[in-house]
PDB file of C-alpha atoms in Angstrom:
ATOM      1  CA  UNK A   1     152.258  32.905  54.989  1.00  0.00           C
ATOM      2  CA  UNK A   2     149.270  32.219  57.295  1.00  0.00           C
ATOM      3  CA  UNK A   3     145.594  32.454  56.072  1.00  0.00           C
ATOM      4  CA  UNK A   4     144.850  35.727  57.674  1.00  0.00           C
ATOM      5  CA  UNK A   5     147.840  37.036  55.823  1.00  0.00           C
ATOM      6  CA  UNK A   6     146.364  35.665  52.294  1.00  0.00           C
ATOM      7  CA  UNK A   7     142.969  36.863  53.455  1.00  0.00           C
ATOM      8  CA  UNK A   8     144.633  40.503  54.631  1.00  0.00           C
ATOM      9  CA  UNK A   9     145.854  40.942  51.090  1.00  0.00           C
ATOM     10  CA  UNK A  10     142.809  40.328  49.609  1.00  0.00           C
ATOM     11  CA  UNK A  11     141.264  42.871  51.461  1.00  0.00           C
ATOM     12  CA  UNK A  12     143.368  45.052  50.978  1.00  0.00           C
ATOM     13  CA  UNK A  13     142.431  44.517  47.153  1.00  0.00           C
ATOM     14  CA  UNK A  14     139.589  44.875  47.660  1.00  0.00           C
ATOM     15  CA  UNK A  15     139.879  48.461  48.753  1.00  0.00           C
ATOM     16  CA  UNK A  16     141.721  49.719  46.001  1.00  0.00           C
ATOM     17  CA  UNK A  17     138.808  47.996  44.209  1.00  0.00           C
ATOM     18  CA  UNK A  18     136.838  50.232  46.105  1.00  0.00           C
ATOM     19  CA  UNK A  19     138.898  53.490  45.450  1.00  0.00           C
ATOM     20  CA  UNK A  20     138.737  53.122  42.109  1.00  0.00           C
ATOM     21  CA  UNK A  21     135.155  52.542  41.976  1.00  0.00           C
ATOM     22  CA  UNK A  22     134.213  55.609  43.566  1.00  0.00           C
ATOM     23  CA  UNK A  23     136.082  57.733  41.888  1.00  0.00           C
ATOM     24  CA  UNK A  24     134.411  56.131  38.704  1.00  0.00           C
ATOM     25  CA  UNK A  25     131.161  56.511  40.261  1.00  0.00           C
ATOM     26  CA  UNK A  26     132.200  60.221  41.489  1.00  0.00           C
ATOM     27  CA  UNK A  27     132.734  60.843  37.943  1.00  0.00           C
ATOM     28  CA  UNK A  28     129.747  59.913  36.448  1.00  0.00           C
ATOM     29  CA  UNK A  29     127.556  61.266  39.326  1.00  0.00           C
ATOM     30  CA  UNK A  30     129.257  65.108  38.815  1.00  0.00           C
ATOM     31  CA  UNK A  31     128.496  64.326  34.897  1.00  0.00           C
ATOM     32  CA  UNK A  32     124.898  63.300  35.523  1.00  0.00           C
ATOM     33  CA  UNK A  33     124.734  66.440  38.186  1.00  0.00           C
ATOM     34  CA  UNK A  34     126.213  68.975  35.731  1.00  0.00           C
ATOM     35  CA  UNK A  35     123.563  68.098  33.364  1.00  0.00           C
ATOM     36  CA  UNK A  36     120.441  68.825  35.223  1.00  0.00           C
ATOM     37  CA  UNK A  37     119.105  71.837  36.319  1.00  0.00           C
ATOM     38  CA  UNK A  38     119.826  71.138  40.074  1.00  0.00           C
ATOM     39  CA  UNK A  39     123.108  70.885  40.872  1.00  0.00           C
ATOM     40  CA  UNK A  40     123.257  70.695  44.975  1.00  0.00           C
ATOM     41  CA  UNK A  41     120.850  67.528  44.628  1.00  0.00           C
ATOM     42  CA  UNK A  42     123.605  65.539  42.519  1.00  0.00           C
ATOM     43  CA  UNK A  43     126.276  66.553  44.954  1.00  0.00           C
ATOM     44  CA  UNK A  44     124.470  65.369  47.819  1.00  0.00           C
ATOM     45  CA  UNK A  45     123.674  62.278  45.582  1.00  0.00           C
ATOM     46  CA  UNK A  46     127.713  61.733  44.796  1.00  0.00           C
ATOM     47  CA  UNK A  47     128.346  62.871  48.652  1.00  0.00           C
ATOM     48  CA  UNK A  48     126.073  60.581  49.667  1.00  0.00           C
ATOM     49  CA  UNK A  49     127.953  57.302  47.601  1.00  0.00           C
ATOM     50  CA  UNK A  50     131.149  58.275  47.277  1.00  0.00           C
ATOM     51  CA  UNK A  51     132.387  59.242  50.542  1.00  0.00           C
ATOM     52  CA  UNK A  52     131.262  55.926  52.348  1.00  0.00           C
ATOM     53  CA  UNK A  53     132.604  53.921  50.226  1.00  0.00           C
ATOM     54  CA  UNK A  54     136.015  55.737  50.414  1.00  0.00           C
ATOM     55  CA  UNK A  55     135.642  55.403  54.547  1.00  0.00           C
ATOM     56  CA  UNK A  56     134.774  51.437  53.823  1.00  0.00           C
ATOM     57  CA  UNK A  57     138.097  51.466  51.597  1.00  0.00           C
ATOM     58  CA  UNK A  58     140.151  53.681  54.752  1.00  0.00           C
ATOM     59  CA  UNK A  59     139.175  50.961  57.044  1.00  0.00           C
ATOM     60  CA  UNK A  60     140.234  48.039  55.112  1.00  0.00           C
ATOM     61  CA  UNK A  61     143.231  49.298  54.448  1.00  0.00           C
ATOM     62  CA  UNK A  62     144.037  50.382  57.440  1.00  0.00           C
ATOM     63  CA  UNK A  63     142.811  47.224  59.530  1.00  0.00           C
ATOM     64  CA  UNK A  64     143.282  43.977  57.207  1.00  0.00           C
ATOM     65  CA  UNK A  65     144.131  41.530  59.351  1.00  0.00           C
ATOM     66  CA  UNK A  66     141.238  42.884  62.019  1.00  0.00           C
ATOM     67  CA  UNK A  67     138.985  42.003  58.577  1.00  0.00           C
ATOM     68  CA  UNK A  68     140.850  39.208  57.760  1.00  0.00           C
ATOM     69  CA  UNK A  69     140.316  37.502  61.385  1.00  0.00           C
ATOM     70  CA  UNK A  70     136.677  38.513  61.673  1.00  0.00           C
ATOM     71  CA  UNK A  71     136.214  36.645  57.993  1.00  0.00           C
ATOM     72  CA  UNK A  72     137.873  33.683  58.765  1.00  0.00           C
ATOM     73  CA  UNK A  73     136.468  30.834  61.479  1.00  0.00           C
ATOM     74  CA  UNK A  74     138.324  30.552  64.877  1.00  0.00           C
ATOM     75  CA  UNK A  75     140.737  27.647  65.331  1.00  0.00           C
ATOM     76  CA  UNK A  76     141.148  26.000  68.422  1.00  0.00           C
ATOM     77  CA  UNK A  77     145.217  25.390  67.466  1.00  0.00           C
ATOM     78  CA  UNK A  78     147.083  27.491  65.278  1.00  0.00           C
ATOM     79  CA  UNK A  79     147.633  26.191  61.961  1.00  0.00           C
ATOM     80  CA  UNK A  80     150.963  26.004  60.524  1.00  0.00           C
ATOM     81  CA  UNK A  81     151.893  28.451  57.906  1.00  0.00           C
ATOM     82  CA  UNK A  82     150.621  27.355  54.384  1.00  0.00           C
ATOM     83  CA  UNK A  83     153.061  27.168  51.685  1.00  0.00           C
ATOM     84  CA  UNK A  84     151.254  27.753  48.576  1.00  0.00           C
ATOM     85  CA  UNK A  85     152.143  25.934  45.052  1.00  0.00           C
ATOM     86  CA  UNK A  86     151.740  27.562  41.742  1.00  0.00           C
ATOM     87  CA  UNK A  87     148.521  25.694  41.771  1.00  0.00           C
ATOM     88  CA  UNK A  88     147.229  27.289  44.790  1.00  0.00           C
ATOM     89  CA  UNK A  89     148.117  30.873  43.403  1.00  0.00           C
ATOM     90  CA  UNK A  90     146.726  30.559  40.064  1.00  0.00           C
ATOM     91  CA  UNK A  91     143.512  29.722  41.412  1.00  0.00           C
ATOM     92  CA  UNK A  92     143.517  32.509  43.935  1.00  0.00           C
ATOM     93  CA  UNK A  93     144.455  34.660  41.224  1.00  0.00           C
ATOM     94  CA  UNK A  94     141.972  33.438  38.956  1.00  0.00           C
ATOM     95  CA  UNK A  95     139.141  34.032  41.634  1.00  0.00           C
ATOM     96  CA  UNK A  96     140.311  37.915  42.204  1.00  0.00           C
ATOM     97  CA  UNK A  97     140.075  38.531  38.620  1.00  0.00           C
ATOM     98  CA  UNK A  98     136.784  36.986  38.976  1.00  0.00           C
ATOM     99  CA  UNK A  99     135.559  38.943  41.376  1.00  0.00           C
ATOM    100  CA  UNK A 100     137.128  42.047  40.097  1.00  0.00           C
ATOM    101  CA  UNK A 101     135.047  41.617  36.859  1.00  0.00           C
ATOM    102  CA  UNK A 102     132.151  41.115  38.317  1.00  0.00           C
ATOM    103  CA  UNK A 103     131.746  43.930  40.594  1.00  0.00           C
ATOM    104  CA  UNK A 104     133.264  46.221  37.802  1.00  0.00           C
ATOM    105  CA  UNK A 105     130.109  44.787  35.618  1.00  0.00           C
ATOM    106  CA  UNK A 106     127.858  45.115  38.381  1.00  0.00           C
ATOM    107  CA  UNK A 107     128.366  48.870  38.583  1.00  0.00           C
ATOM    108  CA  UNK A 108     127.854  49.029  34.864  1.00  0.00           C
ATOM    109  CA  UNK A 109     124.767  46.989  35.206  1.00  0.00           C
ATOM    110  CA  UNK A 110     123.494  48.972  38.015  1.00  0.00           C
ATOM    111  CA  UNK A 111     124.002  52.002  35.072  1.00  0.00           C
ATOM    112  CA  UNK A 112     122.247  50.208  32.800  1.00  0.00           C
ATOM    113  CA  UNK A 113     119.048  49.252  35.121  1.00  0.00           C
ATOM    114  CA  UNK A 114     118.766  52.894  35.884  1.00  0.00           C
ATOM    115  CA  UNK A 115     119.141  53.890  32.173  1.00  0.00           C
ATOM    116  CA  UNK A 116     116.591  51.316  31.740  1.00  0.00           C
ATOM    117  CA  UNK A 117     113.891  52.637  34.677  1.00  0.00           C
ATOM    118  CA  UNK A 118     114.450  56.161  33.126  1.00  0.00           C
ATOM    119  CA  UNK A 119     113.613  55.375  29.781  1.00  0.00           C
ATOM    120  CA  UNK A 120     110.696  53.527  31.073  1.00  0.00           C
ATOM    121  CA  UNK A 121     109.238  56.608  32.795  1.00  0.00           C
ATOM    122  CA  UNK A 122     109.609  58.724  29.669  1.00  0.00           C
ATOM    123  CA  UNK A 123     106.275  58.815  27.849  1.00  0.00           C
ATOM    124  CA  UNK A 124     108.409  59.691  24.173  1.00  0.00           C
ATOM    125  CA  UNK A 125     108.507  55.881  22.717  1.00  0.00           C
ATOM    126  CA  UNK A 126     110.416  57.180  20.041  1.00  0.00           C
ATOM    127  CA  UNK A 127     113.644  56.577  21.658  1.00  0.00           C
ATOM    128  CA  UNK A 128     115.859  53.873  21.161  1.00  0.00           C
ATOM    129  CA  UNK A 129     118.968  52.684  22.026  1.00  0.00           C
ATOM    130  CA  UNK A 130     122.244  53.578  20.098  1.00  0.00           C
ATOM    131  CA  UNK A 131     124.230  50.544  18.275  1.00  0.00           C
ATOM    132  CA  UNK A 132     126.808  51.887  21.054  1.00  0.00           C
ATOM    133  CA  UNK A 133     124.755  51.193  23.900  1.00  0.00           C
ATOM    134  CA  UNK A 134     123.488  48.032  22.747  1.00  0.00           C
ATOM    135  CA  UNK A 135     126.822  47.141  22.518  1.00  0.00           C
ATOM    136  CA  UNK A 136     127.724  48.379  25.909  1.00  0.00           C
ATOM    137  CA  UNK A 137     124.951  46.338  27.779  1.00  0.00           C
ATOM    138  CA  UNK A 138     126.241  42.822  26.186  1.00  0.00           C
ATOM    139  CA  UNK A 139     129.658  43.933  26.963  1.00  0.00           C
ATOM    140  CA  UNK A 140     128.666  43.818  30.394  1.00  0.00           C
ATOM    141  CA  UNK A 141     126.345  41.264  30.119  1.00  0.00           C
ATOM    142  CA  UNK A 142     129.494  39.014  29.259  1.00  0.00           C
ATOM    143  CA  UNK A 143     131.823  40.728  31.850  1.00  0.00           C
ATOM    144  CA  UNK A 144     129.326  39.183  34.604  1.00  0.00           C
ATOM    145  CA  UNK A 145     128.680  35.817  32.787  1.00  0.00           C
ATOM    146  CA  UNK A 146     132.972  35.883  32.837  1.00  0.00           C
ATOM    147  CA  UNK A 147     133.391  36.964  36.246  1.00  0.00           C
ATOM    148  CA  UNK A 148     130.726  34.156  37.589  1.00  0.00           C
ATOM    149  CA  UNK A 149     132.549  31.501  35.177  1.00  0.00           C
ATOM    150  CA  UNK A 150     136.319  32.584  36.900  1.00  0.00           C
ATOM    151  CA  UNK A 151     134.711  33.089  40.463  1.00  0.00           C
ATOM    152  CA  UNK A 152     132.576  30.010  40.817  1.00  0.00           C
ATOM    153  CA  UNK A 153     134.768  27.472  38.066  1.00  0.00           C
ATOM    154  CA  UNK A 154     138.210  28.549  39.035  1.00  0.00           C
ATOM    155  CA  UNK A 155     139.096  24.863  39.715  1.00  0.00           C
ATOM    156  CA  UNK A 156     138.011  23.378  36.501  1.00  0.00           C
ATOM    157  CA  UNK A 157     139.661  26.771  34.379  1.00  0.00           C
ATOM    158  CA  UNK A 158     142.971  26.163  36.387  1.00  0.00           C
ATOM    159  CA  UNK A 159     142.926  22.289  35.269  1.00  0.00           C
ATOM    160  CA  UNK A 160     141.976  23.490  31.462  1.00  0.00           C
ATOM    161  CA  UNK A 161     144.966  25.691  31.427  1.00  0.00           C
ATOM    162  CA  UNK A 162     147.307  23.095  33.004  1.00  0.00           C
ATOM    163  CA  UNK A 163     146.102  20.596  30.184  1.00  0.00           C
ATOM    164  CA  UNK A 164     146.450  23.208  27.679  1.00  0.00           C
ATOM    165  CA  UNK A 165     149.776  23.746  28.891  1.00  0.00           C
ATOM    166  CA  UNK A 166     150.796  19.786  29.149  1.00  0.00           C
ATOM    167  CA  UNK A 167     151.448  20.044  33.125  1.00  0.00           C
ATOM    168  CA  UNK A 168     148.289  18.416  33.911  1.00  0.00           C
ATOM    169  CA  UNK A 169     148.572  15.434  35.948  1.00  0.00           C
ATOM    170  CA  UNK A 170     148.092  12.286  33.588  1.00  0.00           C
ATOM    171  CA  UNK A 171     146.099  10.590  35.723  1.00  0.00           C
ATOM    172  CA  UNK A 172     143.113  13.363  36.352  1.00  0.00           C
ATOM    173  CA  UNK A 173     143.228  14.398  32.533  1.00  0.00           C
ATOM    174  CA  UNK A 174     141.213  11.340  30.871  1.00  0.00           C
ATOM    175  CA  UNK A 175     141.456  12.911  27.145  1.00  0.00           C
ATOM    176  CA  UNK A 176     145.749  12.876  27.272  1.00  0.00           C
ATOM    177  CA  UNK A 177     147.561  10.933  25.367  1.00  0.00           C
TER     178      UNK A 177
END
């Protein structure tokens, strides 16, 4: 499996990441729309973030490797083929997950910031937030503290696991036995 390959999949990933997020986002635009008095400006809203980010998704699934070879730096010589070890996959899946969470908590936080701003505008400062909501915003405060631990420290969770598991390498693990 070559690098673009690895890289192709990823993207790929990424737009089913994408597809689901916009129908999410769809969902909770028609709510927010359905709730005001004018309707046609919340479906140009949803219109208006939806459907490029289902076009972004068409595109990268249609043309990963194009995607995948504009990501990655030109070679001079063709590597070989790369022949990934558990290792290797573990961290890669470790970093997706990472990534997933994080952009999944994003979107929430980007709810919450606007939730935020609105209640901010109000001039009634008789409203608080719900036990429910307060318990939504450190949920997701969490989610993006989690996703920038597995994203950015995939290296050192990989080598806890192993440990945990007893397949570390004796050497590198200074607290085995």
């Amino acid at each position: 499996m070559s690098r673009e390959d690895i890289v192709a999949i990823a993207v790929r990933l990424f737009a089913v990441f994408l597809v689901i997020t916009s129908v999410r986002l769809a969902a909770g635009l028609f709510q927010f729309a359905s709730m005001g008095g004018d309707q046609g400006y919340g479906m140009v809203a949803m219109a208006a973030t939806v459907l490029p980010m289902l076009a972004a998704a068409a595109l990268l699934w249609f043309f990963p490797l194009t995607v995948s070879r504009s990501l990655l730096p030109a070679v001079k010589h063709p590597l070989p083929a790369l022949s990934p070890d558990a290792r290797t996959f573990e961290e890669v899946g470790l970093t997706l997950i990472g990534i997933w969470l994080v952009a999944m908590a994003l979107s929430d936080a980007a709810h919450w910031a606007v939730f935020a701003a609105m209640m901010a505008r109000t001039d009634d400062q008789t409203i608080w937030l719900s036990p429910d909501q307060k318990a939504n915003i450190i949920v997701t405060l969490l989610e993006l503290g989690l996703g920038a631990w597995l994203v950015l420290g995939v290296r050192g969770i990989v080598g806890t696991i192993r440990r945990l598991r007893g397949q570390g390498d004796p050497v590198a693990s200074p607290h085995r036995d």
